[in-house]
Tab-separated table of C-alpha atoms in Angstrom:
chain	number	residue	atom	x	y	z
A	1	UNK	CA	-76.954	-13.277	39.719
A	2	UNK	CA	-78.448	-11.425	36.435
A	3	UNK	CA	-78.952	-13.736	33.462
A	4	UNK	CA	-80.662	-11.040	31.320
A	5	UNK	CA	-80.048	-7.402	31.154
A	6	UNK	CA	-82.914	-5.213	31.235
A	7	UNK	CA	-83.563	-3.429	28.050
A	8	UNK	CA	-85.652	-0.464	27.573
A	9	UNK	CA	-88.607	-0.707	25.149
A	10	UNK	CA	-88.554	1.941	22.421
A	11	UNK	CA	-91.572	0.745	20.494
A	12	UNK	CA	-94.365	-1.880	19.815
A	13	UNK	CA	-95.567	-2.863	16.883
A	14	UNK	CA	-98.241	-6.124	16.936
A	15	UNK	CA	-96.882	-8.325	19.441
A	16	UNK	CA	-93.047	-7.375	18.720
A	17	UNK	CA	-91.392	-5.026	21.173
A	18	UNK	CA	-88.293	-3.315	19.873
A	19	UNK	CA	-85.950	-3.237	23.197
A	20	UNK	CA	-82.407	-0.868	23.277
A	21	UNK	CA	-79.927	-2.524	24.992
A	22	UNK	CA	-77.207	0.339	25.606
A	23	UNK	CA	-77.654	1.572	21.890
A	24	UNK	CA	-78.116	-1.916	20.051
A	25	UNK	CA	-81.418	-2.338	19.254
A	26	UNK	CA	-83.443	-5.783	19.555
A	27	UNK	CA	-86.641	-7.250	19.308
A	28	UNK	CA	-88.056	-9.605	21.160
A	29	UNK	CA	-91.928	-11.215	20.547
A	30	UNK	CA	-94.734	-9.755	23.932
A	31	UNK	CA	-97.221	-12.082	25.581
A	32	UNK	CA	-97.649	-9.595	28.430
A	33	UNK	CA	-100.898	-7.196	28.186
A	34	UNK	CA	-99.174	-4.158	29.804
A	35	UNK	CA	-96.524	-3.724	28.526
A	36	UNK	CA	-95.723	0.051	26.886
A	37	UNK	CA	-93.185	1.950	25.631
A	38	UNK	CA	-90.780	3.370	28.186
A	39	UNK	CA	-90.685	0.173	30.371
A	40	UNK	CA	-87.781	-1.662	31.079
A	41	UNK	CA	-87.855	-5.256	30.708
A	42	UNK	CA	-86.188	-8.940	30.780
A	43	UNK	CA	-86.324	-10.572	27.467
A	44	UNK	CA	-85.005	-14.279	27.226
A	45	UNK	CA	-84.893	-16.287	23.854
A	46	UNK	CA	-86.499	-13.201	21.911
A	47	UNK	CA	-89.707	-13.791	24.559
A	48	UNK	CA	-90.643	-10.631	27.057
A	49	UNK	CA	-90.799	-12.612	30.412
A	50	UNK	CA	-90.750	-9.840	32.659
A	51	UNK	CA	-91.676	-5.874	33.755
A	52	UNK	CA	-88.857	-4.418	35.842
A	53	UNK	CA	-89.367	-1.196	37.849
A	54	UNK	CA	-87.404	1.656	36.159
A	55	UNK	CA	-85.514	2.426	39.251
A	56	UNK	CA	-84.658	-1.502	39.837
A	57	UNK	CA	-83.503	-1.568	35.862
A	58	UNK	CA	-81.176	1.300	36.076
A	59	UNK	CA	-79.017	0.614	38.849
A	60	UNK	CA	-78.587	-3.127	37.268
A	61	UNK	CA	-77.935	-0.954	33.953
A	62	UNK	CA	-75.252	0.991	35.846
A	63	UNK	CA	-73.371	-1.782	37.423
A	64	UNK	CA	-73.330	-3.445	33.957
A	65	UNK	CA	-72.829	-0.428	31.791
A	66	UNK	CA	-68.665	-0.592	32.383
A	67	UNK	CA	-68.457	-3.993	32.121
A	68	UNK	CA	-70.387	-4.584	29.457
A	69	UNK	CA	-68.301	-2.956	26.821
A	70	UNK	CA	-64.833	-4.674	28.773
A	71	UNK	CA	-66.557	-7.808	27.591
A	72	UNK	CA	-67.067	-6.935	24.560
A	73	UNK	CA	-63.370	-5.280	23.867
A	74	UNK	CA	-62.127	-8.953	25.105
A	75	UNK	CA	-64.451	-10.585	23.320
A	76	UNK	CA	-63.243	-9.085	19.929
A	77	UNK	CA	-59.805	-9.689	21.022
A	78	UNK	CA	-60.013	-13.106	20.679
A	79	UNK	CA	-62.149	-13.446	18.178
A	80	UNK	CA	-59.909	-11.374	15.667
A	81	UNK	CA	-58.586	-13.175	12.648
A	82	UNK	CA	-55.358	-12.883	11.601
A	83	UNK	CA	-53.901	-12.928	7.734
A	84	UNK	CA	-51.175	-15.562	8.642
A	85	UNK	CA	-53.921	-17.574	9.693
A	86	UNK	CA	-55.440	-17.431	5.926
A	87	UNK	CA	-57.186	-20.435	3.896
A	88	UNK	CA	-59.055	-20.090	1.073
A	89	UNK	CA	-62.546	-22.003	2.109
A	90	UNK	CA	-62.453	-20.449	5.507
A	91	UNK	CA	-61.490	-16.814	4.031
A	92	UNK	CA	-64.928	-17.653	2.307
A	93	UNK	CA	-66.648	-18.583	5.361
A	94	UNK	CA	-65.662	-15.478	6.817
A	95	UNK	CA	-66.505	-13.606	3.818
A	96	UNK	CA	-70.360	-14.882	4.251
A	97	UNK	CA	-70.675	-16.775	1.120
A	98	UNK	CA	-71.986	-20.402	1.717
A	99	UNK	CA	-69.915	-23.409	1.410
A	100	UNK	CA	-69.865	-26.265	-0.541
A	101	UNK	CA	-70.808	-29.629	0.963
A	102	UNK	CA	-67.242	-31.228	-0.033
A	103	UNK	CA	-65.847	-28.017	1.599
A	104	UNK	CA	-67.722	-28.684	4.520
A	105	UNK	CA	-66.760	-32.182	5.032
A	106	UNK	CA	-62.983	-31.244	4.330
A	107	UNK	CA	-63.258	-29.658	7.752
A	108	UNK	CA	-65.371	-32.968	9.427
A	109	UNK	CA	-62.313	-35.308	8.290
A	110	UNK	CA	-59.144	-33.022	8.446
A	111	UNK	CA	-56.915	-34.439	11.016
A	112	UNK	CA	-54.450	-31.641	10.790
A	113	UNK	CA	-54.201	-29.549	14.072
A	114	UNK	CA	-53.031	-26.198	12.264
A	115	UNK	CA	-56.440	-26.300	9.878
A	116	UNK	CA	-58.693	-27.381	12.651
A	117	UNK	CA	-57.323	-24.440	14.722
A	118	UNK	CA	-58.173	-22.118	12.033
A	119	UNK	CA	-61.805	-23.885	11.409
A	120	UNK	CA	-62.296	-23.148	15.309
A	121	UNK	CA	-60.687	-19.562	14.856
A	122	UNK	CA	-62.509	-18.179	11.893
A	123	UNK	CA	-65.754	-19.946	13.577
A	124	UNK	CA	-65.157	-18.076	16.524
A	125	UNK	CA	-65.227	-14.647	14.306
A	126	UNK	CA	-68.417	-15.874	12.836
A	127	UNK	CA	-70.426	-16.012	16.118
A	128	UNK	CA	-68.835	-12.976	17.511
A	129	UNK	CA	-70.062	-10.958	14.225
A	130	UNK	CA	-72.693	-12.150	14.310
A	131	UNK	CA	-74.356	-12.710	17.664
A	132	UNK	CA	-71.935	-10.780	19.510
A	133	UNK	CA	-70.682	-11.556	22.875
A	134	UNK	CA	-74.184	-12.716	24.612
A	135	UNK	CA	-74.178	-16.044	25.681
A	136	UNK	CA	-77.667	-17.628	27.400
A	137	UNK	CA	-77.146	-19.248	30.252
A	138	UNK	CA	-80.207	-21.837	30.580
A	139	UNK	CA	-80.963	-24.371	33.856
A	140	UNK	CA	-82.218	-27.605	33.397
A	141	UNK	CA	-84.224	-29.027	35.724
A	142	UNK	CA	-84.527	-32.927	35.644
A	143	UNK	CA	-87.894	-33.861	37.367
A	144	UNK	CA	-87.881	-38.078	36.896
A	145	UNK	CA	-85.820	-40.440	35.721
A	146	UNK	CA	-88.556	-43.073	34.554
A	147	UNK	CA	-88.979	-43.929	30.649
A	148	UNK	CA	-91.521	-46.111	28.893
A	149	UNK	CA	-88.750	-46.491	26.173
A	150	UNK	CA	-85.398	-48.485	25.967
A	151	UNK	CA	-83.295	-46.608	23.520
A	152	UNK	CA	-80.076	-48.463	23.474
A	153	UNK	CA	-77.482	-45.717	24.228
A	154	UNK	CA	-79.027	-44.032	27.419
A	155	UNK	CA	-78.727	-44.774	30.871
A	156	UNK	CA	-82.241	-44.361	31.970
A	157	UNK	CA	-84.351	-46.625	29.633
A	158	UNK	CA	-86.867	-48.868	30.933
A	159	UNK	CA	-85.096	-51.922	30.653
A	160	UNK	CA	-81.824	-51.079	33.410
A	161	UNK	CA	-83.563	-52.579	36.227
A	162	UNK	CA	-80.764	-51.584	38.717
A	163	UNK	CA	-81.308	-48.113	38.436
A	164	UNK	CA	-83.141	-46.473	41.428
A	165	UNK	CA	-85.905	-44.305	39.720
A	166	UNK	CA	-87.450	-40.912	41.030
A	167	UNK	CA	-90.210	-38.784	40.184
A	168	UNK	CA	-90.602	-35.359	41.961
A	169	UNK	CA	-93.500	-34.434	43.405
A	170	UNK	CA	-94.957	-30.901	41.869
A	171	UNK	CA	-94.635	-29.598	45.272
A	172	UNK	CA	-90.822	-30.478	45.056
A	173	UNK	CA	-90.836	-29.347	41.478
A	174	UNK	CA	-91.918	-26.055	42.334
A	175	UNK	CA	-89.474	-25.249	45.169
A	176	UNK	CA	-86.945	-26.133	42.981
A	177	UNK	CA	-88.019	-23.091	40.176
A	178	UNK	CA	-88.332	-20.999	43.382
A	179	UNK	CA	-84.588	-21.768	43.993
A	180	UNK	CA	-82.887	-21.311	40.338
A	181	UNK	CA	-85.341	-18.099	39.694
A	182	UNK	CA	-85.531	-16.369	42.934
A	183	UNK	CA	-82.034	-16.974	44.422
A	184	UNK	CA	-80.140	-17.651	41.746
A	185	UNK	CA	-81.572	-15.137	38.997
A	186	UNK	CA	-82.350	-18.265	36.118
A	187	UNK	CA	-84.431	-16.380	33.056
A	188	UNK	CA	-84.973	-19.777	31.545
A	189	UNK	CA	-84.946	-23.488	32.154
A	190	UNK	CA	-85.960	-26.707	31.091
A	191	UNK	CA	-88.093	-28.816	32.604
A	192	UNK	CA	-86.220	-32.754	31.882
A	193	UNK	CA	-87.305	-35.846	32.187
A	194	UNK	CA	-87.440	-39.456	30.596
A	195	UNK	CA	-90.919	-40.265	28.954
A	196	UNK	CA	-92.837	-40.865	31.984
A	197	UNK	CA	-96.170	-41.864	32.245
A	198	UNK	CA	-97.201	-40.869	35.037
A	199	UNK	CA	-96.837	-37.346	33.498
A	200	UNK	CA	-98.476	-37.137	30.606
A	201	UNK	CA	-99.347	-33.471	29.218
A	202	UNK	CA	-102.230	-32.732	30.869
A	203	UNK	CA	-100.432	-33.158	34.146
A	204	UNK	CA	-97.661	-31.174	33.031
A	205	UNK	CA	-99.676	-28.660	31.810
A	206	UNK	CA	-100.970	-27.545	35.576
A	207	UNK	CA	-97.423	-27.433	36.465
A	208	UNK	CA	-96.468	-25.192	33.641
A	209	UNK	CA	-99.487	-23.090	34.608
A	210	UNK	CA	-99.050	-23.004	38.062
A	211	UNK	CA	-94.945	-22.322	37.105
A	212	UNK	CA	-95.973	-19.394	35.262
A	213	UNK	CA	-98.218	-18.207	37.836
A	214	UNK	CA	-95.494	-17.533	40.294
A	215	UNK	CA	-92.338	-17.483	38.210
A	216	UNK	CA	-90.835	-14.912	35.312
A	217	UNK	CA	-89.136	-17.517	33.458
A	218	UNK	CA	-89.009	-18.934	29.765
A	219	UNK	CA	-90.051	-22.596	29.820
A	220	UNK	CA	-88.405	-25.621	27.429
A	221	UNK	CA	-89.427	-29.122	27.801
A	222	UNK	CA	-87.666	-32.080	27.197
A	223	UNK	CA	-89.840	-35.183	27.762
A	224	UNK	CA	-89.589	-36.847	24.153
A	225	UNK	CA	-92.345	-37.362	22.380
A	226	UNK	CA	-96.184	-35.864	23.059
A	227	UNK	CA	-97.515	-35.579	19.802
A	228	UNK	CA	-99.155	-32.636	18.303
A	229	UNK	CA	-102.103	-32.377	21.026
A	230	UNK	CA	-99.816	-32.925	23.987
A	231	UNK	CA	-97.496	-30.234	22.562
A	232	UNK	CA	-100.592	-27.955	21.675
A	233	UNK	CA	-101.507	-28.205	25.346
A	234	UNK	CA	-98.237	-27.784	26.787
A	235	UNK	CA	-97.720	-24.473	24.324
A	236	UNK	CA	-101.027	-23.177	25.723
A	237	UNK	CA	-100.114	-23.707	29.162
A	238	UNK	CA	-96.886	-21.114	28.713
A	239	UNK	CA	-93.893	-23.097	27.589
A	240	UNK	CA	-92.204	-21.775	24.627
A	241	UNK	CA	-89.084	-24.418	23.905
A	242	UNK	CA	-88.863	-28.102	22.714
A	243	UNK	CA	-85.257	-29.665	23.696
A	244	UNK	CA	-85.674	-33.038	21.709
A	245	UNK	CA	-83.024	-34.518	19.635
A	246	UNK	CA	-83.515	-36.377	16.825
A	247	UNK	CA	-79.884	-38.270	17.280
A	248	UNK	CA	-78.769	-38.939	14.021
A	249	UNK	CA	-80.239	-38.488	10.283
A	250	UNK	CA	-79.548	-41.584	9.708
A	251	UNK	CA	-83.023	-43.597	9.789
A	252	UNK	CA	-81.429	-47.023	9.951
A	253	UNK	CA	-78.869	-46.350	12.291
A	254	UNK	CA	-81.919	-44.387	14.259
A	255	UNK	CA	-84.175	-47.436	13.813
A	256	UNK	CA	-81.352	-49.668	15.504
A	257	UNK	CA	-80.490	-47.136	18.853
A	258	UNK	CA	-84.411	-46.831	19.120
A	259	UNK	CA	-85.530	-50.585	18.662
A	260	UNK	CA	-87.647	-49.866	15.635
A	261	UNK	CA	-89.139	-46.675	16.252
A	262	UNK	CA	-89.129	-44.233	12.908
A	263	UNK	CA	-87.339	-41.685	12.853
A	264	UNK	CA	-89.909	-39.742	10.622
A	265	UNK	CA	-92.038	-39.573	13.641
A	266	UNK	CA	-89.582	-37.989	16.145
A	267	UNK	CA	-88.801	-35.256	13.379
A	268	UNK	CA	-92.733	-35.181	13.025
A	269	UNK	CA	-92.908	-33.780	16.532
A	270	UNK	CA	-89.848	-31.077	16.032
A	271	UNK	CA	-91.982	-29.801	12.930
A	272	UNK	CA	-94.763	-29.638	14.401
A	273	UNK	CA	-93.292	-27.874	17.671
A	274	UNK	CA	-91.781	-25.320	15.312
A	275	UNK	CA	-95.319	-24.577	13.622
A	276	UNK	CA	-97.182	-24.504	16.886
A	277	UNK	CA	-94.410	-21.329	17.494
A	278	UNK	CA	-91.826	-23.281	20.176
A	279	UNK	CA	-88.273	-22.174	20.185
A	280	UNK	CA	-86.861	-25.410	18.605
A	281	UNK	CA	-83.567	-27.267	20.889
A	282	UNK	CA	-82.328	-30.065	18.666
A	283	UNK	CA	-79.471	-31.779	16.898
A	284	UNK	CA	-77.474	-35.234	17.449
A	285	UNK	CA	-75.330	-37.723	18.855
A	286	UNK	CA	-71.211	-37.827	17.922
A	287	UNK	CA	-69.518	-40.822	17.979
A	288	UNK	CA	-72.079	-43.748	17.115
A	289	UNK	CA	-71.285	-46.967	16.002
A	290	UNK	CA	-71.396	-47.055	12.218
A	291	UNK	CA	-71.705	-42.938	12.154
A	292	UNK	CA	-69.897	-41.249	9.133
A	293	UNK	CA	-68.339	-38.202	8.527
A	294	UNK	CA	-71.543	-37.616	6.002
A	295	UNK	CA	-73.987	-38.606	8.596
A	296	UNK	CA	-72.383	-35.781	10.916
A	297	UNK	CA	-72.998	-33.105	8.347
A	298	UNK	CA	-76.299	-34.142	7.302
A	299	UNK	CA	-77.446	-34.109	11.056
A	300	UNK	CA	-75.915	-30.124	11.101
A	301	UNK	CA	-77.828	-29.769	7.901
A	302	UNK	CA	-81.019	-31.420	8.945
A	303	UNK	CA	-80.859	-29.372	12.125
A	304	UNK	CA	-81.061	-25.962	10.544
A	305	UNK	CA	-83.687	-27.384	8.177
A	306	UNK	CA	-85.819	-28.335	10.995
A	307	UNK	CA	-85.421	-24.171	12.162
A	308	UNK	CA	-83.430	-24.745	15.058
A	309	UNK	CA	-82.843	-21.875	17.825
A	310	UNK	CA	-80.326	-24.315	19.476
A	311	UNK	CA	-77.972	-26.574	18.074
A	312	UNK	CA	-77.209	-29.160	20.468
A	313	UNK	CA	-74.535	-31.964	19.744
A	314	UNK	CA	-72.704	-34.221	22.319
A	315	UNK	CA	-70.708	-36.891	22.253
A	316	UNK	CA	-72.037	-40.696	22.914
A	317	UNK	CA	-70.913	-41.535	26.355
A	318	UNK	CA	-69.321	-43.542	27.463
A	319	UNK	CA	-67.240	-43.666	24.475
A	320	UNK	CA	-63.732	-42.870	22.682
A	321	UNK	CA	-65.022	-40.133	20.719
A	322	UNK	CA	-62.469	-37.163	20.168
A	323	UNK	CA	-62.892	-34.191	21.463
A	324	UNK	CA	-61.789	-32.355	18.196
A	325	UNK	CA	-64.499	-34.384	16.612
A	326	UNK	CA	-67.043	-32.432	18.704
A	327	UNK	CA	-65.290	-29.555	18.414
A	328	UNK	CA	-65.649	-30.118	14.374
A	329	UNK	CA	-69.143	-30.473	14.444
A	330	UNK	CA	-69.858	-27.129	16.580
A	331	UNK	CA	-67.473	-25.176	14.443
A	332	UNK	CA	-69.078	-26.734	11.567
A	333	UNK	CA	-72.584	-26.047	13.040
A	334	UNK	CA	-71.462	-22.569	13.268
A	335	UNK	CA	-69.790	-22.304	9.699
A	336	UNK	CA	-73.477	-23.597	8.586
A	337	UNK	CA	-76.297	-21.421	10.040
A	338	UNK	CA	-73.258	-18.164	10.952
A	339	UNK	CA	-76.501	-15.657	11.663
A	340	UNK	CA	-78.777	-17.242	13.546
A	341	UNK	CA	-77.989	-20.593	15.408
A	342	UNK	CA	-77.499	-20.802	19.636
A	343	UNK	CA	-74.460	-23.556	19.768
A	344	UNK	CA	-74.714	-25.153	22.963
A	345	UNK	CA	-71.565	-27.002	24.894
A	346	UNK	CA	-72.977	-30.102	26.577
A	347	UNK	CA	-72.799	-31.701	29.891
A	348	UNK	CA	-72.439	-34.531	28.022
A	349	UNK	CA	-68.821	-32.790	25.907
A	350	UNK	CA	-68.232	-31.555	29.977
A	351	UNK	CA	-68.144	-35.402	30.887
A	352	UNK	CA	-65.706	-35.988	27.832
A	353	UNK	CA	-63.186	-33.252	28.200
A	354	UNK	CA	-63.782	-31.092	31.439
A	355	UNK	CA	-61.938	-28.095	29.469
A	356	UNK	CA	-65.101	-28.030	26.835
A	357	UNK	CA	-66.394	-25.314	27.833
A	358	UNK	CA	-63.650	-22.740	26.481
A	359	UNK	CA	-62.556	-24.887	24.111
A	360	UNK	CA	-66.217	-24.972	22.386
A	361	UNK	CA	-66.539	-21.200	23.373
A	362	UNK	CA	-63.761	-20.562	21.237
A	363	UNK	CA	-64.973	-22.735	18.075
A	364	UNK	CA	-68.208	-20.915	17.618
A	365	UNK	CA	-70.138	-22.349	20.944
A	366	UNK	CA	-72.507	-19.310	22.348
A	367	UNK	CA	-74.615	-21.296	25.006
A	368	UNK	CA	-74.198	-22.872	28.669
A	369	UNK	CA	-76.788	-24.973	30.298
A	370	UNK	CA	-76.245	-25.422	34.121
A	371	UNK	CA	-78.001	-28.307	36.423
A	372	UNK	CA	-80.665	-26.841	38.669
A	373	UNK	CA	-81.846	-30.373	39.874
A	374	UNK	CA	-81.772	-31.103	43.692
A	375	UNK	CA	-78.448	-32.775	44.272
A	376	UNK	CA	-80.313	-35.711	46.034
A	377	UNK	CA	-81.737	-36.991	42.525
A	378	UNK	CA	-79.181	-35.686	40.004
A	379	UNK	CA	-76.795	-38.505	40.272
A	380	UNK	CA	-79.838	-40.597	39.703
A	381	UNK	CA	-80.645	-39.383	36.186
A	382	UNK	CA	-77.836	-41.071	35.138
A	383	UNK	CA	-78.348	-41.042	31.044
A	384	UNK	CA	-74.554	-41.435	31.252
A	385	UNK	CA	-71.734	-41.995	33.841
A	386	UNK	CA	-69.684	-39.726	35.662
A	387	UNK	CA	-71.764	-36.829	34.590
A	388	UNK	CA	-70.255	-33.263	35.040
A	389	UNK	CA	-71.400	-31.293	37.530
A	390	UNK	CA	-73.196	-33.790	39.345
A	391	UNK	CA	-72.005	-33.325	43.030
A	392	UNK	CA	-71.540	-29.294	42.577
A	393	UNK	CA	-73.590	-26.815	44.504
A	394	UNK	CA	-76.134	-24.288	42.036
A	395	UNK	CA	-74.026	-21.386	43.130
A	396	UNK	CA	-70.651	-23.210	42.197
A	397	UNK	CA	-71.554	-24.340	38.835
A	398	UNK	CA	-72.576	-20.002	38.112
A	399	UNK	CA	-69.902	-19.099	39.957
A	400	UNK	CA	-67.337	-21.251	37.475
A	401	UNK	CA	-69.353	-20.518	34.297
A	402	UNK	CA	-69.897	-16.774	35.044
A	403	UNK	CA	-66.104	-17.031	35.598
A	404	UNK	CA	-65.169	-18.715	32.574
A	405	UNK	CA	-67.574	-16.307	30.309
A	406	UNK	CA	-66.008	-13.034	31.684
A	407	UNK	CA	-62.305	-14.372	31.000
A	408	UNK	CA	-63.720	-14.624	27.495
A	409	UNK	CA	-65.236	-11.796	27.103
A	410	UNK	CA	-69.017	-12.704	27.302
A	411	UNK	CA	-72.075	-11.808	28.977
A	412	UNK	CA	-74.229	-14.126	30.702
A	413	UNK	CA	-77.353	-13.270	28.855
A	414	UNK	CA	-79.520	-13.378	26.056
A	415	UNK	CA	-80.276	-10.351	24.391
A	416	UNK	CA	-83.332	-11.609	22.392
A	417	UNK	CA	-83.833	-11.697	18.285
């Protein structure tokens, strides 16, 4: 299975390559020395990750070319708005002028199911102008489950002694990036774990090497905090994505769920990911104790402040939190940063409602992150209970989300910047 379509490079200029993707025209940042003009390549988060052979790239172009532009008809389809469905601040929205911050938490604390269908609606239009109908389809790949820290809302900190811990071995780490790129066609996936000790950057920096060595993939990490040096080294080692949250805004409530730790330094390490030149991953938790409507937006605002790629916003679990209250936030998100920002539907919103995935699809959602971890260990990162997806085969999980995206009218892929 393709997550990327190959593009066809039209120019170069510094280290940008401008890439034509069946007459839309992209651009997309090159690391690789031999590249030229003419090639065919896979681009994945606006990185070059790969040369394809010209004859390989046009019979995937072929098989895609048809179905491409069916996605795309169904794709505007539903994303059309209709005058009935009219309200003055979302007509704005639409529009493209900015709204207010009182207009913004209207939408956080309406209730009322005919205006939040119209927030998801005329969010919906705003993606699909937009970014179109591409929608990246990411693997994460969770590698150990032990944490020097005991934040109070996850499942893995150090202090839940009944939980059986694992660390893969970089042999088994390895086989498992064999699997997701080479069998099941993965462009990009994060590496996942709790902050372990026993792999501190320098480790994980021969991995990443050694991952790049062998693989054609875009590499995130998600390990919490490394500081500026660890990230430096990690960066120069080939990964090009930080997934770290920074929860909540909120840096007394943050204070409390982290047992003292600041939040200035956890938003430390997101700036200084962005400046080192990492795709940033980042946003917060819905549904904590004490949490206000304000705190929500703040966290959307703080996120696209902090230069976010990906927003990424799930609900505290286990919990009662609504699913139209996560649903408000990603249509929100959307209604905030309309241009630019990757809205990811969690495993953790999967766990809450197990029809998220359309349902944040259609409010202004554009990204999908599938479980590559051995099945053997993935019930044993348990940051949560009952997580989706935790007993189903690799080639289930594509086969429902590749599914789901083409009844929607989206391609599994990501087109680049």
């Amino acid at each position: 299975m393709c997550y990327a379509i190959p593009g066809r490079v039209t120019a170069l200029k510094a280290k940008t390559a401008i890439v034509d993707y069946f007459g839309e025209e992209r651009r997309a940042i090159n690391e690789l020395p031999d590249l030229k003009i003419g090639d065919y390549i896979y681009a994945q988060g606006g990185f070059v990750i790969k040369i394809l052979p010209e004859a390989d790239a046009l019979d995937i172009l072929e098989t895609w070319k048809e179905l491409f532009f069916n996605l795309r008809e169904t794709d505007l389809r539903l994303s059309r708005l209709e005058k009935s469905e009219s309200n003055r601040i979302l007509d704005k929205a639409a529009e493209g002028y900015p709204l207010k911050i009182e207009e913004l938490l209207y939408f956080l604390k309406t209730e009322d199911p005919r205006e939040l269908q119209q927030l998801y609606k005329v969010a919906n239009f705003l993606r699909q102008k937009h970014l179109k109908n591409a929608c990246c389809v990411h693997g994460i790949l969770e590698f150990s489950n032990y944490c020097q820290n005991d934040c109070v809302y996850c499942g893995i900190r150090k202090s839940r002694a009944e939980l059986k811990r694992y660390r893969m071995t970089e042999e088994e780490i390895l086989s498992a990036v064999k699997e997701a790129v080479d069998t099941y066609g993965f462009k990009a996936l994060v590496l996942q774990s709790g902050e372990d000790p026993e792999f501190p950057a320098e480790r994980l920096a021969e991995l990443i090497q050694e991952i790049k060595k062998r693989f054609a993939v875009l590499l995130f990490i998600s390990i919490g905090e490394v500081g500026q040096k660890g990230l430096e080294q990690l960066y120069s080692a080939g990964a090009r994505g930080l997934l770290l949250r920074f929860e909540t805004g909120n840096a007394n409530l943050y204070s409390k769920l982290h047992n003292g730790d600041k939040l200035e330094d956890r938003l430390q390490d997101i700036k200084d990911a962005y400046e080192i030149g990492y795709l940033v991953l980042t946003g917060g938790l819905i549904g904590l104790p004490g949490q206000t409507s304000e705190d929500l937006l703040n966290d959307i605002l703080l996120t696209k402040e902090l230069n976010a790629e990906m927003y990424t916003f799930g609900p505290v679990l286990p919990s009662q939190t609504p699913t139209d209250l996560v649903l408000k936030v990603l249509a929100v998100s959307r209604l905030v940063d309309p241009e630019n920002a990757k809205i990811v539907v969690t495993t953790g919103f999967e766990t809450l409602d197990q029809n998220a995935p359309r349902l944040g699809l259609l409010a202004g959602a554009n990204s999908l992150m599938l479980n590559v971890t051995p099945i053997k260990y993935r019930n044993l990162y348990n940051i949560y209970p009952d997580r989706a997806h935790a007993d189903e085969e690799i080639r289930e999980q594509i086969e429902e989300a590749v599914g789901l995206l083409y009844s929607l009218g989206r391609a599994p892929t990501d087109l680049g910047i």
